[in-house]
CSV table of C-alpha atoms and ligand atoms in Angstrom, one decimal:
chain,number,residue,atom,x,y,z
A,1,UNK,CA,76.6,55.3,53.4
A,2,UNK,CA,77.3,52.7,56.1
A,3,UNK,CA,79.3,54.9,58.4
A,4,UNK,CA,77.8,58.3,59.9
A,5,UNK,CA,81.8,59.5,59.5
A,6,UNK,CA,81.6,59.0,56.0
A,7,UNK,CA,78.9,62.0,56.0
A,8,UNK,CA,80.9,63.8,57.7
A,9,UNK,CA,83.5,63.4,55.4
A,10,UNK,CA,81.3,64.6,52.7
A,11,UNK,CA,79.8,67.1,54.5
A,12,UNK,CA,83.4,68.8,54.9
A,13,UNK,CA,83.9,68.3,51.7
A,14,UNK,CA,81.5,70.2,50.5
A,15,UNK,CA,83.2,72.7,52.9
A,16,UNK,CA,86.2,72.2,50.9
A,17,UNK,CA,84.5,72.9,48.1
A,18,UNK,CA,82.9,76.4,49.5
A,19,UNK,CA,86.4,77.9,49.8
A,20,UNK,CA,86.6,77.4,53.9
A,21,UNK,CA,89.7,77.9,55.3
A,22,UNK,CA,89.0,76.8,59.1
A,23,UNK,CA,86.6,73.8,59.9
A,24,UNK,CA,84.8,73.1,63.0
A,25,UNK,CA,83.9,69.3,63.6
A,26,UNK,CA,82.1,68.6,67.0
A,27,UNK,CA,80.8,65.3,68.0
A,28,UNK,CA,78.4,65.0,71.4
A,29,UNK,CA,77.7,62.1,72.5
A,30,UNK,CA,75.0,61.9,75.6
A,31,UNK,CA,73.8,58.7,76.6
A,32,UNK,CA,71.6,60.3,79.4
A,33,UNK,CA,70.1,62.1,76.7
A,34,UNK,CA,69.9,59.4,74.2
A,35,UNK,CA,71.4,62.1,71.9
A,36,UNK,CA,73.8,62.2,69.3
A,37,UNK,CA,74.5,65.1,67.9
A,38,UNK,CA,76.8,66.0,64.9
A,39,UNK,CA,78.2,69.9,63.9
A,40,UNK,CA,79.8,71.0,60.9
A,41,UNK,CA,81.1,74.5,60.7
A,42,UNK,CA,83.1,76.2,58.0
A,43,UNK,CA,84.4,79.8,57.2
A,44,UNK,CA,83.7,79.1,53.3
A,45,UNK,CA,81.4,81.1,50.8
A,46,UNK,CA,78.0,80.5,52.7
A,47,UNK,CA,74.6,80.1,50.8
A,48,UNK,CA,71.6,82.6,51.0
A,49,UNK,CA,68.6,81.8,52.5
A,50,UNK,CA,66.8,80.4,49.6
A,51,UNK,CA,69.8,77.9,48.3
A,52,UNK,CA,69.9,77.0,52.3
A,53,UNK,CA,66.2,75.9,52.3
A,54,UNK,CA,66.7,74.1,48.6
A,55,UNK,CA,70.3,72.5,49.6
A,56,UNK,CA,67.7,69.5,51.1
A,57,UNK,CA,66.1,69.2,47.7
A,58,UNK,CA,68.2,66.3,46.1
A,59,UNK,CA,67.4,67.9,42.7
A,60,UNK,CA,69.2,71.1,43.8
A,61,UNK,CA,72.9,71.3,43.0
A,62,UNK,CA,75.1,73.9,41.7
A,63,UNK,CA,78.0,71.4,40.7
A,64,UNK,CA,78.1,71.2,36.9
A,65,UNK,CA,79.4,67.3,36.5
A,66,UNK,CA,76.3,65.8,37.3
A,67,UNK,CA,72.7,67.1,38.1
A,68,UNK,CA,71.7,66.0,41.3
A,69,UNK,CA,73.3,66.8,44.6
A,70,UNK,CA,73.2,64.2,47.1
A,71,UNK,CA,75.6,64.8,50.1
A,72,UNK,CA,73.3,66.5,52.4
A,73,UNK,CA,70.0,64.7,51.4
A,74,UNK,CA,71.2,61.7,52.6
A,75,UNK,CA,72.5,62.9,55.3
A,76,UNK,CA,69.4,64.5,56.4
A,77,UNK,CA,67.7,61.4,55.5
A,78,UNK,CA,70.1,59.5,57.8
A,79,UNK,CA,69.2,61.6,60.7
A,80,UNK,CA,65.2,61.6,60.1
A,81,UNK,CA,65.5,57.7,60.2
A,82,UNK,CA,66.5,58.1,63.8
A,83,UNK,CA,64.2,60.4,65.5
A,84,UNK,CA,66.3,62.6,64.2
A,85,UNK,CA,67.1,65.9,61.6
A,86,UNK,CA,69.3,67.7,59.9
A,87,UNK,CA,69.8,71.7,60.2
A,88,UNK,CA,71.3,74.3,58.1
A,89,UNK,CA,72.4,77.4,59.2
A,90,UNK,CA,74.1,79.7,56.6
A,91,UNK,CA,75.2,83.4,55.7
A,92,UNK,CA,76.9,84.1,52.4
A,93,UNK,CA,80.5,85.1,52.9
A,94,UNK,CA,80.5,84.5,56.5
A,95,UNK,CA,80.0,80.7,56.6
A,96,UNK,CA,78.0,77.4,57.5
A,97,UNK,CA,76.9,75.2,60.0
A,98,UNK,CA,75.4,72.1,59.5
A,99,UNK,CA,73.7,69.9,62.6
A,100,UNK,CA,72.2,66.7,62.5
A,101,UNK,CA,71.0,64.9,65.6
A,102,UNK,CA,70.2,61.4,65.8
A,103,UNK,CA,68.6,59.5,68.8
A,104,UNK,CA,71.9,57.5,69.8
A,105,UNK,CA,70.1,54.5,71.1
A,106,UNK,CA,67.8,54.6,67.6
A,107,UNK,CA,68.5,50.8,66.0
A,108,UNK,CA,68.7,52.5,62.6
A,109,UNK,CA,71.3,54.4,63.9
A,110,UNK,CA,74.7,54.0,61.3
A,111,UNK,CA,77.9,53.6,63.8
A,112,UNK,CA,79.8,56.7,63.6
A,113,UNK,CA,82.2,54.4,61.6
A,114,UNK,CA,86.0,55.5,61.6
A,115,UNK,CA,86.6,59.3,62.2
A,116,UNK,CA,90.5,59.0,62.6
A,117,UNK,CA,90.4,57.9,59.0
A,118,UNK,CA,87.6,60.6,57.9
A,119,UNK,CA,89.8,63.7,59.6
A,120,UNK,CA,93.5,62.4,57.6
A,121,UNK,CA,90.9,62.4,54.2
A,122,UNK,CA,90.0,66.2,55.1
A,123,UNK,CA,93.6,67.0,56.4
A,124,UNK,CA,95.4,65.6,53.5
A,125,UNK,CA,93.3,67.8,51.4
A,126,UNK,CA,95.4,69.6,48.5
A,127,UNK,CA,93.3,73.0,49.8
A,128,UNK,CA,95.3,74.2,53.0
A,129,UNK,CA,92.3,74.2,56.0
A,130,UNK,CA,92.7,74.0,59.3
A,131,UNK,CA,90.4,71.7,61.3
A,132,UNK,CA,89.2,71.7,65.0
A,133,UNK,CA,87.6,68.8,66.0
A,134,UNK,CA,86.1,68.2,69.5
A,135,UNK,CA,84.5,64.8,70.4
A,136,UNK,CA,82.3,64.2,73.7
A,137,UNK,CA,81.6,61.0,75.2
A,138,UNK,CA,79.3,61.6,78.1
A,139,UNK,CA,81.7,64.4,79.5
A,140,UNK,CA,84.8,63.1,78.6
A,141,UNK,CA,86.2,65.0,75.4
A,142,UNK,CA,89.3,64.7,72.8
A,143,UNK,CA,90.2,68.0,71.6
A,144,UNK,CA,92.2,68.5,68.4
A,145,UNK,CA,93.2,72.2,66.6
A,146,UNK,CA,95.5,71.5,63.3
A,147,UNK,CA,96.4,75.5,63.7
A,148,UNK,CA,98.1,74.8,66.8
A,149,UNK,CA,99.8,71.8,65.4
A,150,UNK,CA,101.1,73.8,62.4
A,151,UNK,CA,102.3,76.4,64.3
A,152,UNK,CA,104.7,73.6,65.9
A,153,UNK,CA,105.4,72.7,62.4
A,154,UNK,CA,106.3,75.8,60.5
A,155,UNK,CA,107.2,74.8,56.8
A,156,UNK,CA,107.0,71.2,57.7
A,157,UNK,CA,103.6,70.2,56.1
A,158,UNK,CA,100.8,68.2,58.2
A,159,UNK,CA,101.2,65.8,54.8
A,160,UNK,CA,105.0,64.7,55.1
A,161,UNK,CA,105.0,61.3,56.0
A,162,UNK,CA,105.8,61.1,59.2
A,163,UNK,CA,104.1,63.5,60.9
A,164,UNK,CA,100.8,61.8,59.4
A,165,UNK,CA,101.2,58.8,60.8
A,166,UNK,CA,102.2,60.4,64.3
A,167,UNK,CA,99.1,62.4,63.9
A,168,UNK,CA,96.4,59.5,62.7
A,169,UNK,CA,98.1,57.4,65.4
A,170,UNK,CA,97.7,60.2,68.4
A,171,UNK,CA,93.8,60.8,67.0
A,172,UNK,CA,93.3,56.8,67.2
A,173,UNK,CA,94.3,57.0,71.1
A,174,UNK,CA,92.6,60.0,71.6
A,175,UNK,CA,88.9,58.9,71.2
A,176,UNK,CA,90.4,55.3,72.4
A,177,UNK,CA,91.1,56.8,75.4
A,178,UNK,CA,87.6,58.5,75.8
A,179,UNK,CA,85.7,55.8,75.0
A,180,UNK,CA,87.8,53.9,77.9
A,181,UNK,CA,87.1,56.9,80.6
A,182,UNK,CA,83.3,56.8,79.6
A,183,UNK,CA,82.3,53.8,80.1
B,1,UNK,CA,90.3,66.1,80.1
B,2,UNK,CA,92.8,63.8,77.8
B,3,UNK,CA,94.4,65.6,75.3
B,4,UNK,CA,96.4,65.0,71.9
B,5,UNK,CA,99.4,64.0,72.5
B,6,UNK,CA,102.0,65.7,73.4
B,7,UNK,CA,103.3,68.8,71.4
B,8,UNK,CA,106.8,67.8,72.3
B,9,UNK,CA,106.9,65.1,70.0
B,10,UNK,CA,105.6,67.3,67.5
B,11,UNK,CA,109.2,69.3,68.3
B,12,UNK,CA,111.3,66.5,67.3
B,13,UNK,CA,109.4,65.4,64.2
B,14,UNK,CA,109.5,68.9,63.1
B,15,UNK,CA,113.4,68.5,63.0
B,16,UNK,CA,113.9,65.1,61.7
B,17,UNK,CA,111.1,65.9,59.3
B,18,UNK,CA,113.2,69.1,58.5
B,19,UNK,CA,116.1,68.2,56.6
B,20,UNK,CA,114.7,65.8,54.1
B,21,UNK,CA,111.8,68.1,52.8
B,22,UNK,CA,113.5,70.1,50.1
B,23,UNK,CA,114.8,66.7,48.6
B,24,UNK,CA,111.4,65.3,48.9
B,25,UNK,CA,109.3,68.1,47.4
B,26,UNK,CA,111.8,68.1,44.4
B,27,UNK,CA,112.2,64.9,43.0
B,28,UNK,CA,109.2,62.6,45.5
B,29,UNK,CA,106.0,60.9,44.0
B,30,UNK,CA,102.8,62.7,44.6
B,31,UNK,CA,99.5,60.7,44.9
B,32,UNK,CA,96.2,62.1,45.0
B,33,UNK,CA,92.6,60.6,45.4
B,34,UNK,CA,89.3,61.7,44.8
B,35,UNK,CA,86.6,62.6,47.6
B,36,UNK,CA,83.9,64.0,46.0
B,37,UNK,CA,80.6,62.4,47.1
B,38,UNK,CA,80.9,59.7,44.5
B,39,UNK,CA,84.7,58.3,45.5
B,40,UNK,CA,83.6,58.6,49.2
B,41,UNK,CA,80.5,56.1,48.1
B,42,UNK,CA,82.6,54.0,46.4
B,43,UNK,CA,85.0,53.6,48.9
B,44,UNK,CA,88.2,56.9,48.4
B,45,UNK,CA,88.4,57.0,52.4
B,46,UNK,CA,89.7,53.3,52.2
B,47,UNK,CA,91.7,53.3,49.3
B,48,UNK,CA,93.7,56.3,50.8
B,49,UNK,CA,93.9,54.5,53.9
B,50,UNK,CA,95.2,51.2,51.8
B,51,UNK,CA,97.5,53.6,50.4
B,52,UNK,CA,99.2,54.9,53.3
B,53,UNK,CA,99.1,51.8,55.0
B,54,UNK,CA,101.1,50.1,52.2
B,55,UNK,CA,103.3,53.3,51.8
B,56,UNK,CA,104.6,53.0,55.3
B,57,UNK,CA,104.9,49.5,54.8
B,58,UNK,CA,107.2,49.4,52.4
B,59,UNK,CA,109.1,52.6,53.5
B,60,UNK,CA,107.9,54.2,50.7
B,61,UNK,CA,107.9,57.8,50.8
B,62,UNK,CA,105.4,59.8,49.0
B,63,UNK,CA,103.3,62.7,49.0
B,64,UNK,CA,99.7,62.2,49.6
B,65,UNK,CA,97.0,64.4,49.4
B,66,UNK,CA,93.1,64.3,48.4
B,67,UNK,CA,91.0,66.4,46.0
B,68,UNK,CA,87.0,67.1,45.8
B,69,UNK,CA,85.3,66.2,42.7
B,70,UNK,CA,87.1,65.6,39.5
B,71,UNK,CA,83.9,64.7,37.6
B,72,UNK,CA,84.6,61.2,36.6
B,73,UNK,CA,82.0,59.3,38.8
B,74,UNK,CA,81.8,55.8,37.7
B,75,UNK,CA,85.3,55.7,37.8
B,76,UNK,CA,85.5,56.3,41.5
B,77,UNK,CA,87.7,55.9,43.5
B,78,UNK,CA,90.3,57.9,41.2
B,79,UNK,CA,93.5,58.3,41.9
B,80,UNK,CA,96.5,59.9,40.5
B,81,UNK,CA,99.7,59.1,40.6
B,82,UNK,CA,102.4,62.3,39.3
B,83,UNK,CA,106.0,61.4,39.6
B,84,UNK,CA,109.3,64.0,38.2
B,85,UNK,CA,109.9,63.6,34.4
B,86,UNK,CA,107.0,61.0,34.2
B,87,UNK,CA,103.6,61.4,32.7
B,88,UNK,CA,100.5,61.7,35.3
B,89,UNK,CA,98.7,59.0,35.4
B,90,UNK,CA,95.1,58.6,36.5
B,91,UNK,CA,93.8,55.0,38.2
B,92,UNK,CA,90.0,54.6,38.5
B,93,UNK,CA,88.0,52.2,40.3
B,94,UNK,CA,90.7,51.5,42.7
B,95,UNK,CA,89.7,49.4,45.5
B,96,UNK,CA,91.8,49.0,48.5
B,97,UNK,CA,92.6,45.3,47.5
B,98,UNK,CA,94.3,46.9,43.6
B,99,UNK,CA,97.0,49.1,46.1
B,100,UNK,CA,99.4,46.8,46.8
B,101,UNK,CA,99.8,46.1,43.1
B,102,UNK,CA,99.5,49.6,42.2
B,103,UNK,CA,102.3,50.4,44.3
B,104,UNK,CA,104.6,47.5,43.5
B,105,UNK,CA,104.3,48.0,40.0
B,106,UNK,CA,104.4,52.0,39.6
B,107,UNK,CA,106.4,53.2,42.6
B,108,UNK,CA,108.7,49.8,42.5
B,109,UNK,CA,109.1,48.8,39.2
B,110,UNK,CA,108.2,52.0,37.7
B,111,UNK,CA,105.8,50.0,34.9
B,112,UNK,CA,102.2,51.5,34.3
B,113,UNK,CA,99.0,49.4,34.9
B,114,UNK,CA,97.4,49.7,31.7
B,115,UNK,CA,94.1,47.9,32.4
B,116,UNK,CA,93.6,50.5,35.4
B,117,UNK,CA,94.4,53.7,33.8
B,118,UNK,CA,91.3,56.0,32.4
B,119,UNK,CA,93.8,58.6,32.1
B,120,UNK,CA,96.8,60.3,32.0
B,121,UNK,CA,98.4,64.2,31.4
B,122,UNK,CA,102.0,64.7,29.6
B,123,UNK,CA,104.5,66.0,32.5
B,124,UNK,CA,104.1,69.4,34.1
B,125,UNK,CA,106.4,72.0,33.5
C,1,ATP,N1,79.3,74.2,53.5
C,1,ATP,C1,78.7,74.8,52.4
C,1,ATP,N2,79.0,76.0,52.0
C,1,ATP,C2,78.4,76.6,50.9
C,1,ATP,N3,77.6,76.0,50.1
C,1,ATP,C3,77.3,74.7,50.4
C,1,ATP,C4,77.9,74.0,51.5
C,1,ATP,N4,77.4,72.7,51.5
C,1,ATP,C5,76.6,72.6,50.4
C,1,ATP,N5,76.5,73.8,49.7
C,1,ATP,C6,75.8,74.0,48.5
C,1,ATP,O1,74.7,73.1,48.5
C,1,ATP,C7,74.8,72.3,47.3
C,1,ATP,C8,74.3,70.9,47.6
C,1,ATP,O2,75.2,70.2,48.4
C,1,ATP,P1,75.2,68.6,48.4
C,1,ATP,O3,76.3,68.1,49.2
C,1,ATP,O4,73.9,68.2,48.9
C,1,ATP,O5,75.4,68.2,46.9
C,1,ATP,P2,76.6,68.6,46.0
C,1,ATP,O6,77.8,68.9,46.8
C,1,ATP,O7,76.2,69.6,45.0
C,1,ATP,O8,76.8,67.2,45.2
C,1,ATP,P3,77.4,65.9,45.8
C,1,ATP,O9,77.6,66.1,47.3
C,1,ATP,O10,76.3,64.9,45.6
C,1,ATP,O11,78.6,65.6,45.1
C,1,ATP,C9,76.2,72.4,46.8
C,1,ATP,O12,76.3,72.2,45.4
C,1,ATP,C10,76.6,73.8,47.3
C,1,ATP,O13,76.3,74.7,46.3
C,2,FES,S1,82.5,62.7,43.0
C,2,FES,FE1,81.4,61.9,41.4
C,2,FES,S2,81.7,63.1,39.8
C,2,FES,FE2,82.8,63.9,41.4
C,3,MG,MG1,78.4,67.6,48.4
């Protein structure tokens, strides 16, 4: 996948897919560091220690459609390209959490690619979930917490038309505006 | 620390929002696409995009939401389109450049695309 925000997309997909009701999705990026780092947490079903040590088999899969599973090899892939890896942290009905660190400055290095349009794929999901998403810029952070938002809501859903475009529009300027302040 | 904008706006949305729901949910078009691992490789995260771009261009208003895997991978992206009364039909291999005529033809005219279809499901109860 050309854009690191496209495994992200999967990755919280595959959330989806466990049941999770609340998603975590935090970005850090440290230029001193030279560090990029990438968190995925979920409240879903959660794996056992022997599925989390196969999930970075490609050949493992418990989907039935097809039988390989390929979401998280590449991502892990992705990361070991730059300096880099992947880690899984799991415990069966409590949740996941997947990290992947990449060396930012690495010339493999995919662009994080477009993350207001990778967080309106997981917040239109059909599945009700509510996503926090925090994004670092050398100390300068956009904060985001859909459950606050639907409080404000109440029955109006995060899907009706207009409040997704105010909301894709307000994420847009939010990592505009720290990109602006961090460099 | 900047932070999302402002909840307030959120306030007035919430009303304006308000009082065309129930009509909406009753009789409005629903739209879904695909994001298993498959669609997102072949592009879903676009297509939706081209879809709500070209919704909001037109003034179109539709419900749109996405789904995990449907099982259908070289058809990817997939997307459905379910409107009241009306069989649901199921796109595949919709590319962002195919919405435009997907929309003008379906939602506008109300004809079906045959060549794109790969499936589609009588109407719901
Ligand atoms: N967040 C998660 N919670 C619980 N189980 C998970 C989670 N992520 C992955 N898994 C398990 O690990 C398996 C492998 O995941 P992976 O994304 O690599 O492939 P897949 O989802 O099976 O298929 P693909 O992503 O290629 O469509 C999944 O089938 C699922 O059983
Ligand atoms: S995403 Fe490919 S079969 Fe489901
Ligand atoms: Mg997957």
């Amino acid at each position: 996948m050309r854009e690191l925000s496209l495994h992200i997309l999967d990755t919280l997909e595959n959330s989806l897919e466990a049941g999770a009701t609340r998603l975590e999705l935090v970005i850090d990026e440290d230029s001193k560091h030279d560090l990029l780092r990438i968190r995925v947490s979920d409240n879903g079903r959660g794996m056992d220690t022997e599925m989390t040590r196969r999930v970075l088999d490609p050949f493992f899969t418990t989907r039935t459609t097809r039988h390989v599973g390929l979401g998280l090899p590449l991502f892990a892939a992705a990361a070991e390209r730059c300096n880099g890896r992947l880690h899984i942290q799991s415990q069966p009905g409590v949740g996941t959490t997947v990290i992947a660190e990449f060396q930012h400055s690495h010339m493999d290095r995919s662009p994080l690619g477009d993350l207001p349009k990778t967080l309106m794929a997981v917040l239109l999901s059909e599945r009700p979930v509510d996503l926090y998403y925090r994004h670092t810029v050398n100390g300068e952070s956009f904060e985001l917490d859909t459950a606050a938002i639907r409080r404000e809501l109440g029955d109006v859903p995060i899907s009706h038309p207009r409040i997704r475009s105010w909301l894709s529009e307000a994420i847009k300027e939010g990592l505009a505006d720290i990109q602006e302040s961090a460099t | 620390m900047p932070r999302l904008k402002t909840l307030e706006d959120l306030k007035k949305l919430r009303e304006d929002a308000q009082g065309e729901l129930k009509v909406r949910l009753e009789t409005g078009t629903k739209i879904v696409v695909g994001m298993g691992t498959c669609g997102i490789a072949a592009g879903a995260r676009e297509t939706m995009h081209a879809i709500l771009a070209e919704l909001e261009k037109r003034e179109i208003e539709a419900h749109v939401t996405t789904v995990g895997c449907i099982g259908m991978c070289i058809r990817e992206p997939l997307v459905d389109i379910e409107q009241a009364g009306k069989p649901r039909i199921t796109y595949g291999n919709v590319k962002p450049d195919m919405v435009p005529r997907l929309i003008e033809e379906h939602l506008i005219k109300g004809n079906v695309v045959q060549e794109w279809v790969v499936g589609r499901l009588p109407t719901s109860p």
